[in-house]
Backbone as CSV, one residue per row, in Angstrom:
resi,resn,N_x,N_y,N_z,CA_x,CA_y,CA_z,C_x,C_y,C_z
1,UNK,0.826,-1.209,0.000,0.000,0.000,0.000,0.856,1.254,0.000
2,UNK,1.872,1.240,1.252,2.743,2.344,0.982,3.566,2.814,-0.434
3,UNK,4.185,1.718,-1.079,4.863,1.737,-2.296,4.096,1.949,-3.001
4,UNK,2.809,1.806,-3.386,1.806,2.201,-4.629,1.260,3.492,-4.218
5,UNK,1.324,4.289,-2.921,0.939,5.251,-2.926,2.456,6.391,-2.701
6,UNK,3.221,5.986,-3.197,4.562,6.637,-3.728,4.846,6.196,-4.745
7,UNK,4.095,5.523,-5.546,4.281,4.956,-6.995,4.128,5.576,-8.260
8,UNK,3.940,4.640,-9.528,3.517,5.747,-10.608,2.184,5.758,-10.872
9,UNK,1.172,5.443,-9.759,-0.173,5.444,-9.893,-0.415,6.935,-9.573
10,UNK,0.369,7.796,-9.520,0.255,9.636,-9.498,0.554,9.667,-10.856
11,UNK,0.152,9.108,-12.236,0.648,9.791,-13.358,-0.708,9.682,-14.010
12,UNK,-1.838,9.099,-13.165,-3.207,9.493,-13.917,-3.754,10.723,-13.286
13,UNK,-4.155,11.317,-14.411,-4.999,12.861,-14.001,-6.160,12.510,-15.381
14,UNK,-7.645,13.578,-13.960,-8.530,13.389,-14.360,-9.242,14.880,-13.634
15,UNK,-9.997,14.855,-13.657,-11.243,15.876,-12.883,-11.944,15.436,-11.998
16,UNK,-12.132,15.427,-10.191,-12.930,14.659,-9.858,-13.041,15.610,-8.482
17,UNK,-14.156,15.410,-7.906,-14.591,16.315,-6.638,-13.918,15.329,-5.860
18,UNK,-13.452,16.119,-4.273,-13.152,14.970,-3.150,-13.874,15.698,-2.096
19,UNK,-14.504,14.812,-1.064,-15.606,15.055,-0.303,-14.997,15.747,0.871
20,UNK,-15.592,16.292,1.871,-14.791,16.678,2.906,-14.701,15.650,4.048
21,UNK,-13.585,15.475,4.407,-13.527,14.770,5.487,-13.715,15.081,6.988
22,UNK,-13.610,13.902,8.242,-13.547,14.495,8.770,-12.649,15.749,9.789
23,UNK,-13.418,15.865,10.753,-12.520,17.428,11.830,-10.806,16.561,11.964
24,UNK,-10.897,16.426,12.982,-9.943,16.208,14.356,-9.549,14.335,14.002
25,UNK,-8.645,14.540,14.290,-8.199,12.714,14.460,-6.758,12.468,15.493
26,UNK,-6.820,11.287,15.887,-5.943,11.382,17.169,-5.233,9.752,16.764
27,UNK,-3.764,9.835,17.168,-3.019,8.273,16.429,-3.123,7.422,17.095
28,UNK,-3.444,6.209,17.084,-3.767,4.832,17.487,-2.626,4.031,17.681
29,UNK,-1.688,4.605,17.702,-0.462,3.634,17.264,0.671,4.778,17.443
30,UNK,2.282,4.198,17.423,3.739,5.279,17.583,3.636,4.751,15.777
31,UNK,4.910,6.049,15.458,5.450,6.051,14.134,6.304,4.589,14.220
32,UNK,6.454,3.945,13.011,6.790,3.040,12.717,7.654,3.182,10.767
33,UNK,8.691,2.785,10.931,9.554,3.338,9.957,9.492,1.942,9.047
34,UNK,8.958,1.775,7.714,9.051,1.027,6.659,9.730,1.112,5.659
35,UNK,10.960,0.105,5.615,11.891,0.205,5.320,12.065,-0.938,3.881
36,UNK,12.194,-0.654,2.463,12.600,-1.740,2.206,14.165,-1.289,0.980
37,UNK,14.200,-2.063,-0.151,15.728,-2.107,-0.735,15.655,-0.447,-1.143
38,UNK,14.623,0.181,-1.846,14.795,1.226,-2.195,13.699,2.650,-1.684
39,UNK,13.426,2.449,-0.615,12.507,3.447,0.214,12.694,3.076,1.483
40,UNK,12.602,4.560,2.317,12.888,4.712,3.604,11.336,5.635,4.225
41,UNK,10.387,5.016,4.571,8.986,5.824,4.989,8.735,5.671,6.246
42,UNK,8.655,6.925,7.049,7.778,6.777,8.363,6.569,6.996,8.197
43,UNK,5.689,5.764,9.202,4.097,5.847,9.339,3.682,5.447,10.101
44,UNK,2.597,6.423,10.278,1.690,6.422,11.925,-0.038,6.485,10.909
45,UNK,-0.552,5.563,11.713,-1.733,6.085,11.659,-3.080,6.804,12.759
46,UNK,-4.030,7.031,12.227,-5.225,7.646,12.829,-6.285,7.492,12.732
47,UNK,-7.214,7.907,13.628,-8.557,7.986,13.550,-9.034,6.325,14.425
48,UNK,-9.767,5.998,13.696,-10.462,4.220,13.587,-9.629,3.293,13.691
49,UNK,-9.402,2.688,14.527,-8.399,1.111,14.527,-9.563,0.536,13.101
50,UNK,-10.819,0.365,13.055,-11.015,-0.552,11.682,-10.949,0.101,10.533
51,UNK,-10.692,1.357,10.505,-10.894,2.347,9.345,-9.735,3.277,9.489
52,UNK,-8.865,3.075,9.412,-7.780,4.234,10.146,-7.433,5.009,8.579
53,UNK,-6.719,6.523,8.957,-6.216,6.785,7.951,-4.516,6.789,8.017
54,UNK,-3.936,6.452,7.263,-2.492,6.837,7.306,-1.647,7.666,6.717
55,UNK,-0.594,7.948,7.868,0.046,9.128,7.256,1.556,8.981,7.140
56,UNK,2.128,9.057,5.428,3.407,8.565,5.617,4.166,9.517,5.122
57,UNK,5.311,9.016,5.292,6.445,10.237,5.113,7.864,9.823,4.526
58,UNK,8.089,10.053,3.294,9.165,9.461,2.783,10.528,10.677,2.625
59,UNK,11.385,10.197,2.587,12.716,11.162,3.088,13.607,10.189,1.621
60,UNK,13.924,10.939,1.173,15.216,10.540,-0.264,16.677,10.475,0.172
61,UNK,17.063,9.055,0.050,18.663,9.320,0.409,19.569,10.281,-0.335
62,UNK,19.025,11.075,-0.260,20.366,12.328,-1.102,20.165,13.451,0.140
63,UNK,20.976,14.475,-0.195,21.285,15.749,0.187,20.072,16.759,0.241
64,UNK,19.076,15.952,-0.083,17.812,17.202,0.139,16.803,17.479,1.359
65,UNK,16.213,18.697,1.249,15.660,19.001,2.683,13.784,18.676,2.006
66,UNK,13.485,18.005,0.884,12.337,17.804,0.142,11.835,16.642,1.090
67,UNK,10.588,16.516,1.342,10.080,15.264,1.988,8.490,15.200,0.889
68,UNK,8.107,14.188,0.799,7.084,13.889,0.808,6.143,13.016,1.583
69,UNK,5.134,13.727,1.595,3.707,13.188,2.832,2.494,12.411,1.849
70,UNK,2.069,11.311,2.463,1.279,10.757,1.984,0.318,10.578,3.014
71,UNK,-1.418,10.981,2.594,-2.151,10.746,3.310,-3.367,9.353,2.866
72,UNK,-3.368,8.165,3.364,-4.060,7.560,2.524,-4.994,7.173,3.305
73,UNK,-6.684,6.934,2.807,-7.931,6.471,3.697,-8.522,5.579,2.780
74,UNK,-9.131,4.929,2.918,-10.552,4.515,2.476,-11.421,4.885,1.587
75,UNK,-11.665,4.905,0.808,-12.660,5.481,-0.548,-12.488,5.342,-1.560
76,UNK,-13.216,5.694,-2.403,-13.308,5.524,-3.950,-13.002,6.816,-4.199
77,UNK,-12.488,6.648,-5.410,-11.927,7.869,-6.373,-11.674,7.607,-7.751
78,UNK,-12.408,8.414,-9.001,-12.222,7.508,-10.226,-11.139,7.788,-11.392
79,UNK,-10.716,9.402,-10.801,-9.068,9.417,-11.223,-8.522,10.512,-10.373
80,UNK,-7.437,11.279,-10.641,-6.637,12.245,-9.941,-6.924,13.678,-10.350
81,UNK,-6.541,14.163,-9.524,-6.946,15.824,-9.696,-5.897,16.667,-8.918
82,UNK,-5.266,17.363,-8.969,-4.590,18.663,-8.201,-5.579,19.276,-7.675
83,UNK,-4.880,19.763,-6.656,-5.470,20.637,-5.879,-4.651,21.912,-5.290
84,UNK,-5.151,23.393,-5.198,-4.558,23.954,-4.158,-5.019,23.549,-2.731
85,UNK,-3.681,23.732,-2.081,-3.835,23.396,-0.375,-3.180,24.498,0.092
86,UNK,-3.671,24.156,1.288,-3.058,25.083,2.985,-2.656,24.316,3.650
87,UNK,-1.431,24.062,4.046,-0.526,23.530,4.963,-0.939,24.352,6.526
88,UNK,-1.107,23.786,7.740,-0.853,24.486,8.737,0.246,23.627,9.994
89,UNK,1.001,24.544,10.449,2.457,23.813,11.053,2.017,24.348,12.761
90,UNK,1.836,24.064,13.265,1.852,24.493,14.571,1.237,26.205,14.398
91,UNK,0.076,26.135,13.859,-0.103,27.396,13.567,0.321,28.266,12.429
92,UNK,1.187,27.772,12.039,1.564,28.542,10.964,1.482,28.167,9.542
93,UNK,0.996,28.870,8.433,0.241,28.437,7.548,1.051,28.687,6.119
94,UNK,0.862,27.413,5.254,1.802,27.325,3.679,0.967,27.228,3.189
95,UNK,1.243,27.641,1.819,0.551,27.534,0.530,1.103,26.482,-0.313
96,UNK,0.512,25.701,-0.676,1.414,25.025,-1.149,0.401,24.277,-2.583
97,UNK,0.426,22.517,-2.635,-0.285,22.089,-3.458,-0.396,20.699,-3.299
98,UNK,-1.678,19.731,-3.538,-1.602,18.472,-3.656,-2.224,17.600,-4.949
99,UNK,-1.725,16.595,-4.490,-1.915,15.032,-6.295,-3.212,14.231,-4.959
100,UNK,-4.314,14.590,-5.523,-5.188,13.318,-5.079,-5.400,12.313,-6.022
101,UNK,-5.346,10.867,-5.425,-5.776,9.782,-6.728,-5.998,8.343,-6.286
102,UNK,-6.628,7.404,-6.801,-6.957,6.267,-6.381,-6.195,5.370,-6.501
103,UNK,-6.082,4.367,-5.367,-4.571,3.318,-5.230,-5.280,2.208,-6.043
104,UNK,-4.401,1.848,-6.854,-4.737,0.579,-7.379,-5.967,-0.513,-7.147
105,UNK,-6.105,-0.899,-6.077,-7.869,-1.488,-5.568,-8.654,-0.668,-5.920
106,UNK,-8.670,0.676,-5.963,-9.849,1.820,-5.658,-10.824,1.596,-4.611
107,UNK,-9.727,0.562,-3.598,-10.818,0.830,-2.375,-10.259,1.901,-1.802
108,UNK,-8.800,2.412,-1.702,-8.478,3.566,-1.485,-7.953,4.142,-2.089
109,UNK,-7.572,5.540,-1.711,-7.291,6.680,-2.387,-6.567,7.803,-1.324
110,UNK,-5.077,8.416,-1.835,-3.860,8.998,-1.408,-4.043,10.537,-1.684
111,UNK,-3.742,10.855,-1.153,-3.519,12.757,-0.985,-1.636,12.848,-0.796
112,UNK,-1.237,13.289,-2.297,0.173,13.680,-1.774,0.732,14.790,-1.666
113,UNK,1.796,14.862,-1.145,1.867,16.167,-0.911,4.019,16.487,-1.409
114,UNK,3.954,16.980,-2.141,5.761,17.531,-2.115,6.162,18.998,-1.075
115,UNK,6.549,18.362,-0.241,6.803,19.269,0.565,8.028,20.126,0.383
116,UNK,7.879,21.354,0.506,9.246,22.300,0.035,10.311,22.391,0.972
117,UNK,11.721,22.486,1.369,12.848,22.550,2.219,11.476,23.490,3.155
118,UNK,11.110,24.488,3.472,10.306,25.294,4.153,9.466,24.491,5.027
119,UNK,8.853,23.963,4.105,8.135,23.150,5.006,7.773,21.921,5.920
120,UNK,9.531,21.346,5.343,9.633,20.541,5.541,10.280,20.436,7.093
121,UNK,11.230,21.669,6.715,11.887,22.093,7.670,11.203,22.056,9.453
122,UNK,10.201,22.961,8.734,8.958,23.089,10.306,8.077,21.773,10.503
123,UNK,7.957,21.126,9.482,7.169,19.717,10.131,8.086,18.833,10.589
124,UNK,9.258,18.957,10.694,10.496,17.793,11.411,10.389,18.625,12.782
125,UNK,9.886,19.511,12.975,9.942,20.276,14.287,8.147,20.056,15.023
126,UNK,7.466,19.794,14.343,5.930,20.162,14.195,5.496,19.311,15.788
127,UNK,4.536,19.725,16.772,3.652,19.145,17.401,2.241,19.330,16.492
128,UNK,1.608,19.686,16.012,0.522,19.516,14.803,0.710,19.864,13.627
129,UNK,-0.540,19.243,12.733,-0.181,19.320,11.330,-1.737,19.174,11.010
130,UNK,-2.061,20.433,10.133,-3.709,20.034,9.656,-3.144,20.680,7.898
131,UNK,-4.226,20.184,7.365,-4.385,20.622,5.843,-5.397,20.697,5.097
132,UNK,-5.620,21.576,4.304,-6.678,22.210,3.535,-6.695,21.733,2.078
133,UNK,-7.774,21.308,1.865,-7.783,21.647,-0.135,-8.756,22.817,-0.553
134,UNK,-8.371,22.933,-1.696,-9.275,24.314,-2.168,-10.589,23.596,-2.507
135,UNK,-11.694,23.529,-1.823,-13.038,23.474,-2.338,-13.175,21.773,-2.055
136,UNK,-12.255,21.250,-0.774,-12.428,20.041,-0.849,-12.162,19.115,0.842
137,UNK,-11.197,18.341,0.824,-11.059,18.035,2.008,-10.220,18.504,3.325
138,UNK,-10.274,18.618,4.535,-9.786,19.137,5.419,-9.181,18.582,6.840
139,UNK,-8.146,17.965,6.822,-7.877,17.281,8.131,-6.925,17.526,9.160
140,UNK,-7.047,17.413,10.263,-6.041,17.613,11.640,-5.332,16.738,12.091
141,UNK,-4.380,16.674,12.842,-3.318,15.623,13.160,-2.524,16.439,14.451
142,UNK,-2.443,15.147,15.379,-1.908,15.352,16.455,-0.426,14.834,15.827
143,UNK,0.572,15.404,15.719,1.508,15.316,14.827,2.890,14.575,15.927
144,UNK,2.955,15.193,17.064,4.229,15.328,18.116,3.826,15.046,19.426
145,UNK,5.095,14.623,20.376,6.445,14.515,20.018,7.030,13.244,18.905
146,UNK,7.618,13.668,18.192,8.336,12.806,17.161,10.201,12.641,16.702
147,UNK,10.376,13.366,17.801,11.929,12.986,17.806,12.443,12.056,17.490
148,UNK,11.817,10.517,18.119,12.138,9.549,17.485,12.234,9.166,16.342
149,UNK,11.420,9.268,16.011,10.658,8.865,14.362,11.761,9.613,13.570
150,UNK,12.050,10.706,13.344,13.532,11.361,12.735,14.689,10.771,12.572
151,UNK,14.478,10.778,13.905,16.191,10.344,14.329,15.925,8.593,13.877
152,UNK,15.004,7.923,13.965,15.026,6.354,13.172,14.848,6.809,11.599
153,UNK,14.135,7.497,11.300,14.388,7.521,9.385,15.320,8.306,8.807
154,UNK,16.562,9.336,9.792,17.302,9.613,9.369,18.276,8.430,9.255
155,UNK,17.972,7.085,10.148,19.250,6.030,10.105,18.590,5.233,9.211
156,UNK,17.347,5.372,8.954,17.138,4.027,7.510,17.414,4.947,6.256
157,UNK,17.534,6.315,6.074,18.006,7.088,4.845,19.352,6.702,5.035
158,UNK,20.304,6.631,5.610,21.883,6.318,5.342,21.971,5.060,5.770
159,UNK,21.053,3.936,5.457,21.150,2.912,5.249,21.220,3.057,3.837
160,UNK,20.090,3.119,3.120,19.806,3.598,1.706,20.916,4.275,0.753
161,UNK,21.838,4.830,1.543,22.372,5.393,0.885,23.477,4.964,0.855
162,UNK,23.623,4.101,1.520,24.925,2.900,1.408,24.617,1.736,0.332
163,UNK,23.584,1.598,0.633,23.179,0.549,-0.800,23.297,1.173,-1.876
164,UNK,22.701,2.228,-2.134,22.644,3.116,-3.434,23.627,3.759,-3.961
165,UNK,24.963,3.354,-3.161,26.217,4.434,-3.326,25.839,5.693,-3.885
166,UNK,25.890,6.317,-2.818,25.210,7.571,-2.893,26.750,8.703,-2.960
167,UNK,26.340,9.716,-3.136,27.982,10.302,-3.163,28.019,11.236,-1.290
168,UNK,29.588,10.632,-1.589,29.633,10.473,0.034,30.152,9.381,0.329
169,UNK,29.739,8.219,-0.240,29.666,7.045,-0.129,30.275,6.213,-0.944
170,UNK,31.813,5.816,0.044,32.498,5.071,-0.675,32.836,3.994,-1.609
171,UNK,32.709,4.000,-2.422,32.135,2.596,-3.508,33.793,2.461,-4.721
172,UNK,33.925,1.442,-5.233,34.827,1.284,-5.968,34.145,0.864,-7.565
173,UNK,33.945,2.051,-8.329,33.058,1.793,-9.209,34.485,1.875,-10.492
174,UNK,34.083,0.884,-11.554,34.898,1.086,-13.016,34.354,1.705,-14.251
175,UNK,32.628,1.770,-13.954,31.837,2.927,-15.091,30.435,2.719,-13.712
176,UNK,30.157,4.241,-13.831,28.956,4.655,-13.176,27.822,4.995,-14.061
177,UNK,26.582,4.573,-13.956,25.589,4.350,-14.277,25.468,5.238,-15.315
178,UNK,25.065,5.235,-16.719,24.986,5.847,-17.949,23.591,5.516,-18.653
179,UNK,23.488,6.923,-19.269,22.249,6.379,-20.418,21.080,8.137,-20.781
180,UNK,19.893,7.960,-21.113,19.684,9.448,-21.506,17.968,8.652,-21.203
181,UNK,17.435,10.225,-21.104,16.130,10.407,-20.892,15.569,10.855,-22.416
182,UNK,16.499,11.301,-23.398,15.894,11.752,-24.715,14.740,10.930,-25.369
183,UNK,13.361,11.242,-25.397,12.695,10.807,-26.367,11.537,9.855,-25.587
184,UNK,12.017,9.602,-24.246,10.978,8.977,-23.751,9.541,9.420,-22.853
185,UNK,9.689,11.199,-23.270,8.649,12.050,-22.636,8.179,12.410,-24.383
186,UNK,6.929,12.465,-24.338,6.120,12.917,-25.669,5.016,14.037,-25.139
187,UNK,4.882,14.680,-26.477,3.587,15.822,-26.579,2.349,15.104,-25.487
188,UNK,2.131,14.091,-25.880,1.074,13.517,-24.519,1.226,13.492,-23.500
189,UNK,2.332,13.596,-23.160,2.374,13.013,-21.566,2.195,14.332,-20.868
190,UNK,2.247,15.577,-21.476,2.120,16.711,-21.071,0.351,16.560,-20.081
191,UNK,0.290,16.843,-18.854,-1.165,16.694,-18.503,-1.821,17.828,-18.788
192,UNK,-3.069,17.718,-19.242,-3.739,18.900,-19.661,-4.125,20.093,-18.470
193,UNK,-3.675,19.544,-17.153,-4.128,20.887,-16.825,-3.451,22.346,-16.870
194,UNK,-1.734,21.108,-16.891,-0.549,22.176,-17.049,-0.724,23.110,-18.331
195,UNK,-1.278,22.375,-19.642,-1.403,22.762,-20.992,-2.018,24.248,-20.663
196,UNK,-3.570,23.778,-20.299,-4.319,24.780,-19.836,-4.268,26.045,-19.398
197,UNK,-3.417,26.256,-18.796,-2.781,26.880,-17.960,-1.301,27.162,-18.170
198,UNK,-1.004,26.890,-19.590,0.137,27.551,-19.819,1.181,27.404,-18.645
199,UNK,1.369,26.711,-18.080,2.095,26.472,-16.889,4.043,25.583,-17.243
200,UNK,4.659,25.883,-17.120,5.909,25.770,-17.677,6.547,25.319,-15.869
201,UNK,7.378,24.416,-16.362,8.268,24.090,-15.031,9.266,23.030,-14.886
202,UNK,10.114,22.879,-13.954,11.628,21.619,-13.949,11.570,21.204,-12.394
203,UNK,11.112,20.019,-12.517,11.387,18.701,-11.762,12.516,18.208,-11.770
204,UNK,13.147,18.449,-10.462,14.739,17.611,-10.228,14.598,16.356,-9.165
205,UNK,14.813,15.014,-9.919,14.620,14.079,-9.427,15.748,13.022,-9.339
206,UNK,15.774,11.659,-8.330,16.324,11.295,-7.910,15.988,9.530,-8.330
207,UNK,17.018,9.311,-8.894,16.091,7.979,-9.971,17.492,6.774,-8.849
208,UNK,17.190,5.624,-8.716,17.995,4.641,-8.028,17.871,3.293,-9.140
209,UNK,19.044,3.515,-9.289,18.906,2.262,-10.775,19.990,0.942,-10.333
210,UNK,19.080,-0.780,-10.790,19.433,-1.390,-9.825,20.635,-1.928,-11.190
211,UNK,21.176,-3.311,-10.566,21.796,-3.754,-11.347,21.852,-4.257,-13.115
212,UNK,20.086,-4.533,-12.833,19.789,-4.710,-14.529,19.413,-3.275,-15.015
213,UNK,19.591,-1.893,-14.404,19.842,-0.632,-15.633,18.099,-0.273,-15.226
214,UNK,17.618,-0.652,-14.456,16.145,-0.950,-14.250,15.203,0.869,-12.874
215,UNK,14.985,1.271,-13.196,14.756,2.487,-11.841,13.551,2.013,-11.093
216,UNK,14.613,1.734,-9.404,13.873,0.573,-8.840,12.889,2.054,-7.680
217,UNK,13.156,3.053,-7.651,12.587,4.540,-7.322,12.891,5.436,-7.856
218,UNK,11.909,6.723,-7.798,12.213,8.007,-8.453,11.512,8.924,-7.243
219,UNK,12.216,9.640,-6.758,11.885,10.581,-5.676,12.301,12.149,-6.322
220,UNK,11.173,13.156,-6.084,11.624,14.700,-6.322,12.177,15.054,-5.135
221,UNK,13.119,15.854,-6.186,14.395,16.512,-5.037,13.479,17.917,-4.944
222,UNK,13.469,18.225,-6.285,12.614,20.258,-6.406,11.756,20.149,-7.847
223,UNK,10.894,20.505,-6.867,9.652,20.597,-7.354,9.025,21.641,-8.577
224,UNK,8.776,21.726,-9.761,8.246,22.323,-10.292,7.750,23.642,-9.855
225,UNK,6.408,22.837,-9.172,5.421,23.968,-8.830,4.286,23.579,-8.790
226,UNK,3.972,22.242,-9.640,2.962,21.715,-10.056,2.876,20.548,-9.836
227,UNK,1.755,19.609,-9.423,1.969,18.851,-8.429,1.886,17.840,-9.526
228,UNK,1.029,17.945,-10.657,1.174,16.979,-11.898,2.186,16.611,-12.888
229,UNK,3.105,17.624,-12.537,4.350,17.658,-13.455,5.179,16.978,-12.869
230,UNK,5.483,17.055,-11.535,5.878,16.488,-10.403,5.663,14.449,-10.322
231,UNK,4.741,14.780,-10.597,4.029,13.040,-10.473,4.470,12.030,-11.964
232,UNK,4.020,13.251,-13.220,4.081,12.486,-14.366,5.752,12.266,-15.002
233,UNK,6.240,13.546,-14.030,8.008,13.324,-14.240,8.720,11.694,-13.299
234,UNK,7.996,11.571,-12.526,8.833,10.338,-12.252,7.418,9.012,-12.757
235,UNK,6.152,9.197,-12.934,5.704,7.720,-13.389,6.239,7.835,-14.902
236,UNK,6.420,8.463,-16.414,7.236,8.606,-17.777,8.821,7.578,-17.132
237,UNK,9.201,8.309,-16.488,10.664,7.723,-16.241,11.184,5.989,-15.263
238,UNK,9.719,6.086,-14.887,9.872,4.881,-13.869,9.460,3.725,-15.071
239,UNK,8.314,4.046,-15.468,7.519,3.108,-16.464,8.541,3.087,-17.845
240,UNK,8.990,3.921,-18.433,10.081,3.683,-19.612,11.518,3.423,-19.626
241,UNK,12.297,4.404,-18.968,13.490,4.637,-19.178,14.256,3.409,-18.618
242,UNK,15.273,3.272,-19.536,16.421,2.146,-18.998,17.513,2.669,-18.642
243,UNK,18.545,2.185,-18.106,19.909,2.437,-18.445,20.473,1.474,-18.084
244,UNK,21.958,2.357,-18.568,23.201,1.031,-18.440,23.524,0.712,-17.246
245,UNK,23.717,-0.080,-16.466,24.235,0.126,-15.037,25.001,0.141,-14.858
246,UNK,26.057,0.707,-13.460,26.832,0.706,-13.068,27.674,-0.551,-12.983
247,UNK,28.724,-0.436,-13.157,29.746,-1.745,-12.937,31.209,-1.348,-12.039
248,UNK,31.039,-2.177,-10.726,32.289,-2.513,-9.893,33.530,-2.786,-10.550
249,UNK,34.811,-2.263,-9.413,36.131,-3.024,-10.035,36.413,-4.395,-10.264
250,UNK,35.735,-5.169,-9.663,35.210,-6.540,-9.929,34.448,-6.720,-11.275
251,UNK,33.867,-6.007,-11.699,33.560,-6.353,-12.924,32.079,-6.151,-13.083
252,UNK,31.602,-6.416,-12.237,30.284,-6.353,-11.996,29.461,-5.289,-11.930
253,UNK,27.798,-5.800,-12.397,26.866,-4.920,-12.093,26.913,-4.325,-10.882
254,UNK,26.377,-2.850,-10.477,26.221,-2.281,-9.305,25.088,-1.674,-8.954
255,UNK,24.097,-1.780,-7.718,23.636,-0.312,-8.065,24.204,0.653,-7.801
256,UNK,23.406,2.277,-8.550,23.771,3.339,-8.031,22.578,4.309,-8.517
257,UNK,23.299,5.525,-8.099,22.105,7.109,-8.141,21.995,7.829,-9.554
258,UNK,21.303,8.219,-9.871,21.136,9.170,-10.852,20.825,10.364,-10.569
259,UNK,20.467,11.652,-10.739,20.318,12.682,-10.532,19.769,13.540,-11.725
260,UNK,18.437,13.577,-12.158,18.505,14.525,-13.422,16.761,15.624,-13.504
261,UNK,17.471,16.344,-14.220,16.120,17.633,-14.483,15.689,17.779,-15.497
262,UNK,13.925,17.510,-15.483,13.124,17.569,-16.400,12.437,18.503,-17.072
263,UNK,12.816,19.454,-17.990,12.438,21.050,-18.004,10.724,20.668,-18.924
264,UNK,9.551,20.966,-18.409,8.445,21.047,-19.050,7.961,22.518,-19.777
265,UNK,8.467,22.399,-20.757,7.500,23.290,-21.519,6.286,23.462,-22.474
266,UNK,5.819,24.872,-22.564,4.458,24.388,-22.839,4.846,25.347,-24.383
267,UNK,4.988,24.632,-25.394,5.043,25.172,-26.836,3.898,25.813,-27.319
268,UNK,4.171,26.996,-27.668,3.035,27.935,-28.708,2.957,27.703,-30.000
């Protein structure tokens, strides 16, 4: 559930109302850090032990202060939509933006969120956390104390980043991971709302490519602006792109990191 709602099931967009939810919710459970070869997520949930909603939080083994939040519940949803949102941090309030869309079952459905160094900054500090959509849903969260929870997914991110030879990270490589993004983004993949809206922007993302040349994650480092450009820049690249992989002084396949920026423009 967690991996499909950090997946490339954010690269469908559609038009769709989301209902309001409810007020206030309180966690049933401590943060709990889910860890596997290529993601590092903390998650707590809320509300209902039989209906709970969850709230996760993924951190990128690189050098960035970018987090992304995932809120996922229960419901139907019959495709994705952006939204403007309101972030509120202990009182204090962002503007920001979210990708709503339905997880694979369509028994549920994810609210994501790319959080900016800003904001990210104050929710690693946060005792609450509520959020707004424009003309849609609205929820609260008893957020803190969470010291722990940090300080454990800052040690499963440099786990990650030892696997991923991350730079920093000593590795004895004889060719590092090669290959190009040319040609595998088309006039379609552009989502129409960006079109619409004349909206232009560059996604810098973080691709982890395993031994068969394969991108086993794609995490945004910096964000567009747009929460669809954002989404359809890493499901295009997750779902197509290959590369060569890395190879050890041994001879061998390796994994390792990629690092690259996706400039979207909107042609006249």
């Amino acid at each position: 559930m967690i991996a499909r709602a950090f997946g490339v099931a954010v690269v469908l967009v559609g038009v769709v109302g989301q209902s309001a939810a409810a007020a206030a919710v309180d966690p049933i459970g401590d943060w709990k850090i889910e860890s596997s070869e290529a993601r590092c997520v903390a998650v707590r949930k809320y509300g209902d032990v039989a209906d709970p909603i969850t709230l996760a939080l993924k951190a990128p083994p690189y050098k960035s202060d970018v987090l992304q939040l995932a809120i996922i519940r229960s419901g139907y949803r019959k495709s994705a939509e952006q939204s403007g949102a309101k972030i509120v941090i202990d009182s204090q309030e962002y503007d920001t933006y979210a990708l709503g869309y339905p997880l694979a079952s369509h028994k549920q459905t994810a609210t994501l969120f790319t959080l900016s160094p800003t904001i990210s900054a104050a929710l690693r500090k946060a005792s609450s956390f509520s959020f707004s959509l424009k003309g849609g849903a609205r929820e609260n969260f008893a957020f803190g104390p969470s010291e722990s929870m940090w300080t454990d997914l800052a040690a499963c991110v440099e786990r990650l980043s030892r696997t991923w030879n991350m730079e920093g990270v000593e590795a004895s490589f004889a060719q590092r991971v090669s290959g190009s993004l040319r040609g595998i983004f088309t006039s379609a993949d552009y989502p129409r709302e960006a079109v619409l809206a004349q909206f232009a922007g560059s996604s810098r993302v973080l691709l982890l490519i395993d031994e068969a040349g394969n991108v086993k994650d794609c995490t945004v480092l910096e964000t567009s602006g747009m929460a669809v450009l954002d989404s359809r820049t890493c499901g295009v690249i997750t779902q197509r792109a290959k590369f060569t992989p890395a190879v050890g002084a041994d001879g061998k396949p390796m994994k390792d990191s990629y690092v690259q920026r996706i400039d979207w423009t909107v042609r006249k």
